[in-house]
mmCIF file of C-alpha atoms and ligand atoms in Angstrom:
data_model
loop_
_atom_site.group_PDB
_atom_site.id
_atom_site.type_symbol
_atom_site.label_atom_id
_atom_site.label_comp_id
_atom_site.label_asym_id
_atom_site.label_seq_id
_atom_site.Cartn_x
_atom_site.Cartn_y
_atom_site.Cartn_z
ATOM 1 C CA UNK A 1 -10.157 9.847 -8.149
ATOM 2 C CA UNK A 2 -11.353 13.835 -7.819
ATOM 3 C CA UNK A 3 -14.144 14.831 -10.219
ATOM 4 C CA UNK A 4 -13.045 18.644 -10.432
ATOM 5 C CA UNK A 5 -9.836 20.665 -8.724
ATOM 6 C CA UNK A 6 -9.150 23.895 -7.948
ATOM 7 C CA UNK A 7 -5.539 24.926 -9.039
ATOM 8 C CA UNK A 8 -3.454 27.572 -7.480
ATOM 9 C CA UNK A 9 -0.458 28.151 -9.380
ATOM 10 C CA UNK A 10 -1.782 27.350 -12.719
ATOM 11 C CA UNK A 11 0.287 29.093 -15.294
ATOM 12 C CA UNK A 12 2.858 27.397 -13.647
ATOM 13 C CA UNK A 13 5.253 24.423 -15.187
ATOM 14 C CA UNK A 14 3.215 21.959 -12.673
ATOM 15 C CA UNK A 15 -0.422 23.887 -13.538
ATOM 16 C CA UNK A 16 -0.567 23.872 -17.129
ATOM 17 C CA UNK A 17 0.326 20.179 -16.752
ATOM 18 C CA UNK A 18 -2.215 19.701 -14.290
ATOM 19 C CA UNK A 19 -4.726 21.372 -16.955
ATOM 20 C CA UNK A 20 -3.652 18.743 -19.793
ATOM 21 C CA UNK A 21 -4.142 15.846 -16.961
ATOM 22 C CA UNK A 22 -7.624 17.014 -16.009
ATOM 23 C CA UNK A 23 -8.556 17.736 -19.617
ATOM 24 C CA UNK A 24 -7.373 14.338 -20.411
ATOM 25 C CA UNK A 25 -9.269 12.373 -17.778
ATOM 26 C CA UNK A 26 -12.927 14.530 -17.775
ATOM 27 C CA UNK A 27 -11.887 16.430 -14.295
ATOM 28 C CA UNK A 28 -13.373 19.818 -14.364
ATOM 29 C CA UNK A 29 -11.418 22.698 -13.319
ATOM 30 C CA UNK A 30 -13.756 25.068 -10.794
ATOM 31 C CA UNK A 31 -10.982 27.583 -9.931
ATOM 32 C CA UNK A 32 -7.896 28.989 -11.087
ATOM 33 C CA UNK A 33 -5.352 31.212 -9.597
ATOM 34 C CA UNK A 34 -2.132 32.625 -11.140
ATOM 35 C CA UNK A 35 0.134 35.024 -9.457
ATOM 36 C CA UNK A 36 1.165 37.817 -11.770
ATOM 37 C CA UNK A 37 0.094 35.956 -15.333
ATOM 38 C CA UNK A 38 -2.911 38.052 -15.835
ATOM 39 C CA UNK A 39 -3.229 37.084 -19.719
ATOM 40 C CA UNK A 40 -2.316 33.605 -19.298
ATOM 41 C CA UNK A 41 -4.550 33.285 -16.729
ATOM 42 C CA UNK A 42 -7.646 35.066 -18.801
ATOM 43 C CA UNK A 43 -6.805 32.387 -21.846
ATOM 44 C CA UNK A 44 -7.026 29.624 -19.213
ATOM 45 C CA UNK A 45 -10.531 30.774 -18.032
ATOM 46 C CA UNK A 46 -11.691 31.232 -21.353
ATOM 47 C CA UNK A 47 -10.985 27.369 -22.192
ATOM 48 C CA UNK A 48 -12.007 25.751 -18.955
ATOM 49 C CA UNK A 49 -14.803 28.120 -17.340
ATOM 50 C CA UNK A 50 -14.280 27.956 -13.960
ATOM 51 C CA UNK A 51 -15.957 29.660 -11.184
ATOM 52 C CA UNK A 52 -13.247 31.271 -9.613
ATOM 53 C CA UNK A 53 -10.299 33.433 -10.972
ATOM 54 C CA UNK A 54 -7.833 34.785 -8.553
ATOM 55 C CA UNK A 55 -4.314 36.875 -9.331
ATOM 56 C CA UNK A 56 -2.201 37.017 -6.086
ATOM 57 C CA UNK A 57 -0.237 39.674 -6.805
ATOM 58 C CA UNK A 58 -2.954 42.545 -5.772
ATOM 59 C CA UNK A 59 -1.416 45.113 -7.926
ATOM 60 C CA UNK A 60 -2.538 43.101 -11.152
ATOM 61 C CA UNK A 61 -6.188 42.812 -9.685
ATOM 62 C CA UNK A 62 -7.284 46.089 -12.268
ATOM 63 C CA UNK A 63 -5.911 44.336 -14.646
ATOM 64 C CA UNK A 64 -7.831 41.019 -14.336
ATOM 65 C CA UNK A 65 -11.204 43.100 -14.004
ATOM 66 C CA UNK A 66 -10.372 44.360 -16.936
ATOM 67 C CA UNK A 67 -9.415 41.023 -19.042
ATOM 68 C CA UNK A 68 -11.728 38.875 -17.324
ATOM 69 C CA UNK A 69 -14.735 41.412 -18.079
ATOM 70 C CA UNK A 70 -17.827 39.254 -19.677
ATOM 71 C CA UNK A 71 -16.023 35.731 -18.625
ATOM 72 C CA UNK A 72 -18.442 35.342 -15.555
ATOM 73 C CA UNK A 73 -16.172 34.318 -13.499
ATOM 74 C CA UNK A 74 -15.995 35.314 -9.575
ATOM 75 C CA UNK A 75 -12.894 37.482 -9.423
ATOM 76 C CA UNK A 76 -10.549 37.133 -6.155
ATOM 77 C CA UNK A 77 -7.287 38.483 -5.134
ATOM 78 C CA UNK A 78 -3.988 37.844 -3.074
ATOM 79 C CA UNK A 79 -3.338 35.424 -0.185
ATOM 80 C CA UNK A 80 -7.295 36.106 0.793
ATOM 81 C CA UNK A 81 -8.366 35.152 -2.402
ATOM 82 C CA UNK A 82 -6.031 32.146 -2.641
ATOM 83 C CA UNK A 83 -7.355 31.239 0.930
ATOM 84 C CA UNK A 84 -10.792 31.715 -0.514
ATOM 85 C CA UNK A 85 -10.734 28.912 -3.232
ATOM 86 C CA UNK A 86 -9.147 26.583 -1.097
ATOM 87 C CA UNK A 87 -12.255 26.368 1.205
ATOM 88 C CA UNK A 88 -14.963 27.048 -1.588
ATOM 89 C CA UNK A 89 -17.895 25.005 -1.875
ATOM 90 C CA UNK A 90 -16.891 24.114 -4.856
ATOM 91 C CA UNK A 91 -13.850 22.900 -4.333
ATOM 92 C CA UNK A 92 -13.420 19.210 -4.454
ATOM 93 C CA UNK A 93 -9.537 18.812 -4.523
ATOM 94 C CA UNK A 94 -7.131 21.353 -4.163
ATOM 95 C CA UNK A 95 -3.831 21.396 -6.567
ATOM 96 C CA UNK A 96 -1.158 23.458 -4.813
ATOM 97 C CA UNK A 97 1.553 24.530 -7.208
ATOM 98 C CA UNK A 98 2.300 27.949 -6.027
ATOM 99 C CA UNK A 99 6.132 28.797 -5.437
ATOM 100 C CA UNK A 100 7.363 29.484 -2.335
ATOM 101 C CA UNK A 101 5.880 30.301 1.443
ATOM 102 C CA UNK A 102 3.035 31.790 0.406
ATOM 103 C CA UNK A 103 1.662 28.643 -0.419
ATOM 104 C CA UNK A 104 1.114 27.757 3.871
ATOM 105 C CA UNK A 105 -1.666 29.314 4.476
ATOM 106 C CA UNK A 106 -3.799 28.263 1.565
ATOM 107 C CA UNK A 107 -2.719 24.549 2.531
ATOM 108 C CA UNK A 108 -3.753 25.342 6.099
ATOM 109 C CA UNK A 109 -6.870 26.751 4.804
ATOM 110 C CA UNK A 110 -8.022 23.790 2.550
ATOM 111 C CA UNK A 111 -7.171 21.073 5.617
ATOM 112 C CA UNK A 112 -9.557 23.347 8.046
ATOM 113 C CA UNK A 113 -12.546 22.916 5.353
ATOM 114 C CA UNK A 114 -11.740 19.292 4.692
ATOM 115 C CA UNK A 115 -10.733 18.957 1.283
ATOM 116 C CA UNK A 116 -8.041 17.086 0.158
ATOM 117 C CA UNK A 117 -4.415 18.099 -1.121
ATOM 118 C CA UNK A 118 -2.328 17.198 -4.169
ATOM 119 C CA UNK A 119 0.714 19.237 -2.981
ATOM 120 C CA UNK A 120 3.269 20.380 -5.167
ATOM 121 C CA UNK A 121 4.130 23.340 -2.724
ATOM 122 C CA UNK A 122 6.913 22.178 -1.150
ATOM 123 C CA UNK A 123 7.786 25.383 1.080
ATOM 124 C CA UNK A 124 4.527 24.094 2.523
ATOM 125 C CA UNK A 125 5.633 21.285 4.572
ATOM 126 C CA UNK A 126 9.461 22.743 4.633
ATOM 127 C CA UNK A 127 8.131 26.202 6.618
ATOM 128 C CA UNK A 128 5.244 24.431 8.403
ATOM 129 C CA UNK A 129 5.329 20.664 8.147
ATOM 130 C CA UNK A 130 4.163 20.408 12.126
ATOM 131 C CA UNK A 131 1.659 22.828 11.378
ATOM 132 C CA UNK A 132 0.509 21.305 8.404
ATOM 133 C CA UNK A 133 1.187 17.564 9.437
ATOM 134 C CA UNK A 134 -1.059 18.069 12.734
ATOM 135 C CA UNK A 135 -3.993 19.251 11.284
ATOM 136 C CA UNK A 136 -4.330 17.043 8.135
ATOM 137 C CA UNK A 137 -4.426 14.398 10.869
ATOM 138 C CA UNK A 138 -6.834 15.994 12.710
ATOM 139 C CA UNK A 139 -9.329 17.061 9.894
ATOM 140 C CA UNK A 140 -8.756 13.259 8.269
ATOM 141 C CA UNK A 141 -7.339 15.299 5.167
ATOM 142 C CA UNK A 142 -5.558 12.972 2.401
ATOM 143 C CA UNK A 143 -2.112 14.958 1.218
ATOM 144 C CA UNK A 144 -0.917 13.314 -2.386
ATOM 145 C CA UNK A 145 2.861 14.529 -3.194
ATOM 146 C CA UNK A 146 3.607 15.810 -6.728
ATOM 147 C CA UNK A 147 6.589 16.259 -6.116
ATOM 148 C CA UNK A 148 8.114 13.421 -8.313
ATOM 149 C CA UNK A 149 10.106 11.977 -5.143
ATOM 150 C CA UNK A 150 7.503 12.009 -3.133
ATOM 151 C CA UNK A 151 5.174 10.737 -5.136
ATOM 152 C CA UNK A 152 7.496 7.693 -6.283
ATOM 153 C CA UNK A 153 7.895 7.470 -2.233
ATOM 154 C CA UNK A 154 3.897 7.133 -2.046
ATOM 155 C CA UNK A 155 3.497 4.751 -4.461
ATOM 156 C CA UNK A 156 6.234 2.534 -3.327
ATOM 157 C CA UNK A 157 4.409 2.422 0.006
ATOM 158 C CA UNK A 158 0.760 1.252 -1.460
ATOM 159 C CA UNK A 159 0.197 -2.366 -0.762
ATOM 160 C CA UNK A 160 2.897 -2.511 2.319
ATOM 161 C CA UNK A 161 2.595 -1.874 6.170
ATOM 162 C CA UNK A 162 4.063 1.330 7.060
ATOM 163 C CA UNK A 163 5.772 0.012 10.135
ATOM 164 C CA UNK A 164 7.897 -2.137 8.242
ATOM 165 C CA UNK A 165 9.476 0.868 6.312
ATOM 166 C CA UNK A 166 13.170 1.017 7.408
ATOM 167 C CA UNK A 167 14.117 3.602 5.528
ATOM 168 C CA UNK A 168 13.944 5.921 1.970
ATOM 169 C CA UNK A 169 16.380 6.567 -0.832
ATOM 170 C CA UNK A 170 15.648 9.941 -2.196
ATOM 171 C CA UNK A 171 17.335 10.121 -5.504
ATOM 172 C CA UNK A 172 18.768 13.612 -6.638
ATOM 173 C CA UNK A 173 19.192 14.179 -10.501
ATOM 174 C CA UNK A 174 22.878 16.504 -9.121
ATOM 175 C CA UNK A 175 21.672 19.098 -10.938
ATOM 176 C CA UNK A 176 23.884 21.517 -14.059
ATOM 177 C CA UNK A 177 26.892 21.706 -11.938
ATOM 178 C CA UNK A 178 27.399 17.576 -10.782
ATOM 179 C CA UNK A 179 31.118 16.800 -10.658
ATOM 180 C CA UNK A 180 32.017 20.759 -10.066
ATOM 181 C CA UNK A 181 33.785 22.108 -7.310
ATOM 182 C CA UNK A 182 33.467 25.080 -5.609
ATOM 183 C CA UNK A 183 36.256 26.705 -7.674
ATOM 184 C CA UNK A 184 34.530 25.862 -10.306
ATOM 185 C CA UNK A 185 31.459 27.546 -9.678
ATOM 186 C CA UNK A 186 32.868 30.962 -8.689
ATOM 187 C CA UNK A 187 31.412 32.892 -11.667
ATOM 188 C CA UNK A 188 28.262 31.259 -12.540
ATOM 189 C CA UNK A 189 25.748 33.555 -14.637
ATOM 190 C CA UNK A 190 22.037 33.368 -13.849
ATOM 191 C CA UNK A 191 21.897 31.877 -17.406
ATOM 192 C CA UNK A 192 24.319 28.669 -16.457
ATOM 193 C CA UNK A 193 22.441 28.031 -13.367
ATOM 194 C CA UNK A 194 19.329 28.509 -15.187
ATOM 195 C CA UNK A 195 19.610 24.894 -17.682
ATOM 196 C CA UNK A 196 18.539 21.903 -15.987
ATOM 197 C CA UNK A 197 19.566 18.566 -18.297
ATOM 198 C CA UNK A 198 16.763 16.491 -16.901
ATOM 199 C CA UNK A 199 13.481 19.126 -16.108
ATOM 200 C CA UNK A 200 11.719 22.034 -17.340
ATOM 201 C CA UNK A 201 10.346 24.077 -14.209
ATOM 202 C CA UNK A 202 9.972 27.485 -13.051
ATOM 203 C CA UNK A 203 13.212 29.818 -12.449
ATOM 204 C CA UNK A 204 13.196 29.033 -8.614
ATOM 205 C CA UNK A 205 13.231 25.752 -8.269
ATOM 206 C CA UNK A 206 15.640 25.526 -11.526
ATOM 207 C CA UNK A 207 18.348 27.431 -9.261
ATOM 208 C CA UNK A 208 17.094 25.238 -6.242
ATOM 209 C CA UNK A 209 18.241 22.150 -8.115
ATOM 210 C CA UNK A 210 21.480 24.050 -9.130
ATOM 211 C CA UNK A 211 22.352 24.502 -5.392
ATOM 212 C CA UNK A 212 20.867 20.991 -4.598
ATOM 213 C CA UNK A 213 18.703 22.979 -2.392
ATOM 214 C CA UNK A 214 15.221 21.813 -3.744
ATOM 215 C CA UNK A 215 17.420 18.101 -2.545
ATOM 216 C CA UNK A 216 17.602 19.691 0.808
ATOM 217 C CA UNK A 217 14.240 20.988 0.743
ATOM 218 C CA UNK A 218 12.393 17.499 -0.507
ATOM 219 C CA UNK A 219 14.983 15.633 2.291
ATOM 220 C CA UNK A 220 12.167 18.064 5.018
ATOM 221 C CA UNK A 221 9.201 17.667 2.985
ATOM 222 C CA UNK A 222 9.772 13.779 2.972
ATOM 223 C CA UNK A 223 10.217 14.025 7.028
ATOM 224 C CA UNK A 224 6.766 15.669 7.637
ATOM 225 C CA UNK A 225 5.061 13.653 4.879
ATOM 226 C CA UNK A 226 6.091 9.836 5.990
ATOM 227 C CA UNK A 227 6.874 10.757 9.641
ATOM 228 C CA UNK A 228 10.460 10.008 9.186
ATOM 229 C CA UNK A 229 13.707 10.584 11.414
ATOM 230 C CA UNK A 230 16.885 12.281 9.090
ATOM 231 C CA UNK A 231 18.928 9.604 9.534
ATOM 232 C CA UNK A 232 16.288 7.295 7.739
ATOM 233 C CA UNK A 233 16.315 9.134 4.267
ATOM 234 C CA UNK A 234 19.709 8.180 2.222
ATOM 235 C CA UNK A 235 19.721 10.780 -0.759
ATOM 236 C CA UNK A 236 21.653 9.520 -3.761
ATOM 237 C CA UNK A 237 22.881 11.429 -7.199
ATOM 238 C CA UNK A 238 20.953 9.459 -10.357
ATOM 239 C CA UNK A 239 22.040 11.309 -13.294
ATOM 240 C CA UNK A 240 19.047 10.054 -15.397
ATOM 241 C CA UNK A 241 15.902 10.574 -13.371
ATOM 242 C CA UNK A 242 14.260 7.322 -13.981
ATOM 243 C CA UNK A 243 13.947 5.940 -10.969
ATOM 244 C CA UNK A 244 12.318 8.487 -8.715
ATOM 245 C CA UNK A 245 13.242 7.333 -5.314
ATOM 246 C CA UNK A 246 13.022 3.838 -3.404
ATOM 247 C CA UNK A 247 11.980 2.485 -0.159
ATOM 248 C CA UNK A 248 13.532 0.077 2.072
ATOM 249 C CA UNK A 249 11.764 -2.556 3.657
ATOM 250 C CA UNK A 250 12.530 -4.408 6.754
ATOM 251 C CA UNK A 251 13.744 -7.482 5.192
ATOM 252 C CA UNK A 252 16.613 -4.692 2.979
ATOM 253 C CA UNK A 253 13.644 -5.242 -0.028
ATOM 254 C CA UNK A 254 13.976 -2.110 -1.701
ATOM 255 C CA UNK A 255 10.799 -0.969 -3.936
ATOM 256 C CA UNK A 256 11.935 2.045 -6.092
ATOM 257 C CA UNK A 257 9.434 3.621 -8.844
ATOM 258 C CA UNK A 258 10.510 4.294 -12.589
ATOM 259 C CA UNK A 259 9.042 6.127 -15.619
ATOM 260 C CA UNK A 260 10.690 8.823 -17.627
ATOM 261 C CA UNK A 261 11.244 12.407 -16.268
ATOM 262 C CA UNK A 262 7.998 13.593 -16.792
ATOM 263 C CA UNK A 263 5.772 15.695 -14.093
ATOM 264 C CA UNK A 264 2.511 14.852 -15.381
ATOM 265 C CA UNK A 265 2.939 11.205 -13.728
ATOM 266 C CA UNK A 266 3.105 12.037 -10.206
ATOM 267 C CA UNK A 267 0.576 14.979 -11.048
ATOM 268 C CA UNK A 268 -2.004 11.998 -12.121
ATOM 269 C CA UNK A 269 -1.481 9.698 -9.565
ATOM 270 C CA UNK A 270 -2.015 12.731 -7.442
ATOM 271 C CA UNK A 271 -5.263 13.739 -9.037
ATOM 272 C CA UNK A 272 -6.528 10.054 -9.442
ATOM 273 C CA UNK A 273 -5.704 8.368 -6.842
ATOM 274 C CA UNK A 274 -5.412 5.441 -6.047
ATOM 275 C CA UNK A 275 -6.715 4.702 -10.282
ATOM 276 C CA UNK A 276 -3.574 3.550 -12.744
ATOM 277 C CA UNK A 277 -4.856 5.369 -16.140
ATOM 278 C CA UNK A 278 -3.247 6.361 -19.075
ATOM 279 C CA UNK A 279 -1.121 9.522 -19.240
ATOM 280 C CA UNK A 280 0.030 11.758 -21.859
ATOM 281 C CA UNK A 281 3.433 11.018 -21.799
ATOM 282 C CA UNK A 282 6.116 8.818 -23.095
ATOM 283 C CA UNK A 283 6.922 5.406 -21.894
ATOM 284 C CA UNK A 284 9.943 4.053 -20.010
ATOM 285 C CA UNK A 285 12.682 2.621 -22.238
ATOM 286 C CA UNK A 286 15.124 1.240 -20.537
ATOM 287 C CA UNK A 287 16.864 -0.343 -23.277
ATOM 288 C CA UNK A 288 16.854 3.285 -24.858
ATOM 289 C CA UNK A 289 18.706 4.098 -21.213
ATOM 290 C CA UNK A 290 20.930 1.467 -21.465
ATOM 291 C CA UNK A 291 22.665 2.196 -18.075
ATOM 292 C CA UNK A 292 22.052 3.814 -14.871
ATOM 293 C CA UNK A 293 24.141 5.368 -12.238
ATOM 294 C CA UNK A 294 23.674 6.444 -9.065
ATOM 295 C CA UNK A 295 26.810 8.420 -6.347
ATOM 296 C CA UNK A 296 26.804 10.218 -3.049
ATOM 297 C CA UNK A 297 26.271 13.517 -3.063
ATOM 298 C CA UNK A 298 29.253 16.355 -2.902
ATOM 299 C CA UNK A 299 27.823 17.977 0.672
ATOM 300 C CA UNK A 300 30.472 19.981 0.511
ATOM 301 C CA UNK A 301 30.346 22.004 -3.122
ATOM 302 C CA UNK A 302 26.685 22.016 -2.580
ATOM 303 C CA UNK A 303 26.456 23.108 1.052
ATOM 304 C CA UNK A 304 22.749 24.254 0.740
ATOM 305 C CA UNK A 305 22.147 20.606 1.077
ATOM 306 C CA UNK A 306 23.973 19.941 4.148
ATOM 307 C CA UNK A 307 22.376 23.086 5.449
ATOM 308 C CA UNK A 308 18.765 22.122 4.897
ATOM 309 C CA UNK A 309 20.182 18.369 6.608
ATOM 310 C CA UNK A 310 21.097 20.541 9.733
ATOM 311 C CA UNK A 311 18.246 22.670 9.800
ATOM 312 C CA UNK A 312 15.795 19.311 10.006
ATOM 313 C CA UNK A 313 18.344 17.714 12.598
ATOM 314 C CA UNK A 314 17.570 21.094 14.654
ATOM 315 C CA UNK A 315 14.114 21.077 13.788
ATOM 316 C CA UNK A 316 12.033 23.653 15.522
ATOM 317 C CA UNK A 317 11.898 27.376 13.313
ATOM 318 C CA UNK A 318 15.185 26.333 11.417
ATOM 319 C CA UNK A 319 13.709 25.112 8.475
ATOM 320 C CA UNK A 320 11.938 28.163 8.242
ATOM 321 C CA UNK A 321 14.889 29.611 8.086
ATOM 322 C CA UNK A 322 16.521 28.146 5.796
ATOM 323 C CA UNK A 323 13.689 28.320 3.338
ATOM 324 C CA UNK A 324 13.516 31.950 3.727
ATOM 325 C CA UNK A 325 16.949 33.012 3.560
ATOM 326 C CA UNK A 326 16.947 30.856 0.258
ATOM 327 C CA UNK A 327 14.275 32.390 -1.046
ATOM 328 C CA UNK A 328 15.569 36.200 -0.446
ATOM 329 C CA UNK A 329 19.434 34.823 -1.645
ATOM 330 C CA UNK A 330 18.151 33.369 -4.973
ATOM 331 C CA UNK A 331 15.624 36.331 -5.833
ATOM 332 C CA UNK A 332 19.115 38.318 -5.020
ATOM 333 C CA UNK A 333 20.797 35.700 -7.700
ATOM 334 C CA UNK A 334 18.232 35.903 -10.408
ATOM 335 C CA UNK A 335 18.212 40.155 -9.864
ATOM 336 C CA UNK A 336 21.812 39.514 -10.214
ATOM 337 C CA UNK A 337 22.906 41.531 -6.863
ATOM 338 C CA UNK A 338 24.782 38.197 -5.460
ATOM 339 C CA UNK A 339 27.225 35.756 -6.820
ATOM 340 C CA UNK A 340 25.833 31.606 -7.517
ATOM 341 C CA UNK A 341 28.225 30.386 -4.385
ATOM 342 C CA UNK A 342 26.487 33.032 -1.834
ATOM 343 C CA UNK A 343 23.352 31.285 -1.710
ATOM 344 C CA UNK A 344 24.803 28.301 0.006
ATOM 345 C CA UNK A 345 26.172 30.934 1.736
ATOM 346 C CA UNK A 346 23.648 32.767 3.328
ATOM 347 C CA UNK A 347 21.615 29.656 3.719
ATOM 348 C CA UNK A 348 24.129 28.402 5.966
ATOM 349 C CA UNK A 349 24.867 32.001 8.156
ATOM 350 C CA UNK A 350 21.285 32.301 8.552
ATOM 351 C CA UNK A 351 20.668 28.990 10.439
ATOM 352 C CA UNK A 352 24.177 29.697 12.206
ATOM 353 C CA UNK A 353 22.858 33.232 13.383
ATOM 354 C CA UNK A 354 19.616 32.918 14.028
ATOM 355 C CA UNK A 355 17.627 31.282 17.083
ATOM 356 C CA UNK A 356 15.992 28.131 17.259
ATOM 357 C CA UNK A 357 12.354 28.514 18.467
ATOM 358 C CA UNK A 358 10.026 26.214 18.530
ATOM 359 C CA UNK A 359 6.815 26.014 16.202
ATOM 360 C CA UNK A 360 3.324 26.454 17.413
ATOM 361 C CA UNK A 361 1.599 28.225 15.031
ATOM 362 C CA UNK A 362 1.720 29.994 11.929
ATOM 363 C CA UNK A 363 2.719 33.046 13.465
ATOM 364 C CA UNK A 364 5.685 31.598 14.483
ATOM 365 C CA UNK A 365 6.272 30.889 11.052
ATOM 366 C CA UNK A 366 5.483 34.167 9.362
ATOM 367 C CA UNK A 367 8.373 35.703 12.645
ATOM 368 C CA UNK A 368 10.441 33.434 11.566
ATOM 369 C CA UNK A 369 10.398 33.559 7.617
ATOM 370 C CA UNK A 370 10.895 37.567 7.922
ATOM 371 C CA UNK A 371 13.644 36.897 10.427
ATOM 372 C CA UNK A 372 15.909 35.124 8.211
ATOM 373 C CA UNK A 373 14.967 37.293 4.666
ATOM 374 C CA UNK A 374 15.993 40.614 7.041
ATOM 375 C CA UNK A 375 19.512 38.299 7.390
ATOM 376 C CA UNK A 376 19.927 38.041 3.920
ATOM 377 C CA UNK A 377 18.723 41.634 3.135
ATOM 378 C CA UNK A 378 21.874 43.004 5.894
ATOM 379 C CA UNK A 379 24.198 40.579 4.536
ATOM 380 C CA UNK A 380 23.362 41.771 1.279
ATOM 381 C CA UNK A 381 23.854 45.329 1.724
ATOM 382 C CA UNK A 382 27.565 44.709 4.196
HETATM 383 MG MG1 LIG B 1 11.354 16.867 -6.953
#
């Protein structure tokens, strides 16, 4: 268990959790970094003290001197500053809840100074899981998922050899649109795509799950995290979120792990490892359930999911790609410049048009994250 974190991405869905979790359980809170949240950010500090502020989006920097006068806090900005907590002194664990690629290279940073990872950054390991993979192994760092899959992955895996793992069942909530075809989803507003039944997150990964891309996403991040091959992780629709996702043993034992849909679990477990202690949040009723169900997946209404598939089965700078031409495609949704259906889209033309290099460094990343946003930016404008 951590005695203090540093959170990036704490005005975030997963950070203000975090904040009740740490509150709850005495861990102190040394740094704290928003990305345009200025005043949120500021009413953070002023509750928890920590050493560090930092606001990633430079432009707001003024702005922070100016709310954050008095507070005594160290004041940081951008990636640089974001790079800077996550190999401060004072850091003891570092909670990555940013959104999107920007979270790499404070994840890279932290693993070069040795400090462990509860990662809720999933662009992290989709954009650079070799990267990232590689040198947690070579600095001995710890990663803990947050990710609810993941984590319900992790803990299935405590207690057994690793060896013996045959396979994973990643379950999938299907999202708003489950049972839609693509007819149906020709004139989807932002504010449709935008209501998830089972969580409350951030606008991206709320469209994400729309598209069943943040599926496709967690189907790489749970490659790079348990060293697994595509064809060992089975993803299956389970409309209630209760059981988070199950592993399969040699002997066809399957371990799954259960609790209601509530983030501050696997951000706990993350934080206070391996320790079992109480959380603020409701318990499981089954009863209250009643019945669970669980289908395969519509790969073809949701094709963002059989493009992320594709991209791992090509491996190399495709998942990159895929990432980034997703991220571009759904800030062109939420701006409203691009229809719900043209994500998939443009997922899927930019790992059809674009080269697959391999990955070496995070260079290669950065080349190829800019690569396929340009796509989407030309297919955008005809
Ligand atoms: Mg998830």
């Amino acid at each position: 268990m951590t005695g203090s974190t540093a959170i990036l991405g704490s005005t975030g869905s997963i950070g203000t959790q975090a904040i009740e979790v740490a509150q709850m359980h005495g861990i102190r809170v040394t740094a704290l970094a928003a990305n345009t949240r200025v005043d949120e950010l500021v009413k953070q500090a002023r509750t928890l003290h920590p050493e560090l502020l930092c606001i990633a989006d430079e432009s707001r920097y003024p702005a922070l001197k100016e709310a954050a006068a008095g507070l005594g806090c160290r004041l940081l900005a951008g990636t640089d500053g974001l790079c800077e907590i996550a190999q401060h002194e004072s850091t003891e664990t570092l909670l990555n809840s940013v959104v999107g690629m920007v979270g790499l290279k404070p994840t890279l940073a932290a693993i070069a100074a040795k400090k462990p990872i509860a990662l809720a950054n999933k662009e992290t390991l989709v954009a650079g899981g070799a990267l990232v993979m590689d040198a947690a192994a070579q600095n001995g760092v710890p990663i803990y998922p947050v990710d609810s899959e993941h984590s319900a992955i992790f803990q299935c895996l405590q207690g057994n050899k690793r060896a013996q793992l045959k396979k994973i069942i990643l379950t999938a909530s299907g999202g708003p649109f489950f049972g839609k075809t693509k007819a149906d989803l020709q004139h989807i507003a932002v504010e449709d795509a935008l209501k998830h039944p089972n969580w409350s997150m951030g606008n991206k990964i709320t469209i994400d799950s729309a598209t069943l891309m943040n599926k496709g996403l967690e189907f790489i991040e749970a490659r790079w995290l348990f060293g697994l091959t595509p064809d060992q992780i089975e993803i299956v629709v389970h409309r209630q979120s209760v059981l988070h996702s199950a592993v399969v043993y040699q002997d066809d034992s399957v371990i799954g792990q259960m609790g209601v849909p509530d983030m501050k679990i696997p951000i706990q477990y993350a934080l206070c490892y391996p320790e079992r202690l109480p959380c603020p949040t409701k318990p499981l009723s089954l009863t209250d359930y009643g019945t669970l169900t669980f289908a395969k997946p519509d790969y073809d209404t949701f094709d963002c999911l059989t493009a992320c598939i594709r991209a791992s089965e090509l491996g190399g700078t495709a998942p990159v790609v895929a990432n980034g031409a997703n991220e571009a495609a759904v800030a062109a949704f939420l701006a409203r410049k691009i229809s719900f259906l043209r994500i998939g889209e443009l997922v899927t033309g930019a790992i059809g048009a674009l080269p697959v290099t391999p990955l070496t460094c995070y260079e290669d990343v950065v080349k190829a994250d800019r690569a396929a946003r340009e796509y989407v930016a030309n297919a955008i404008a005809g």
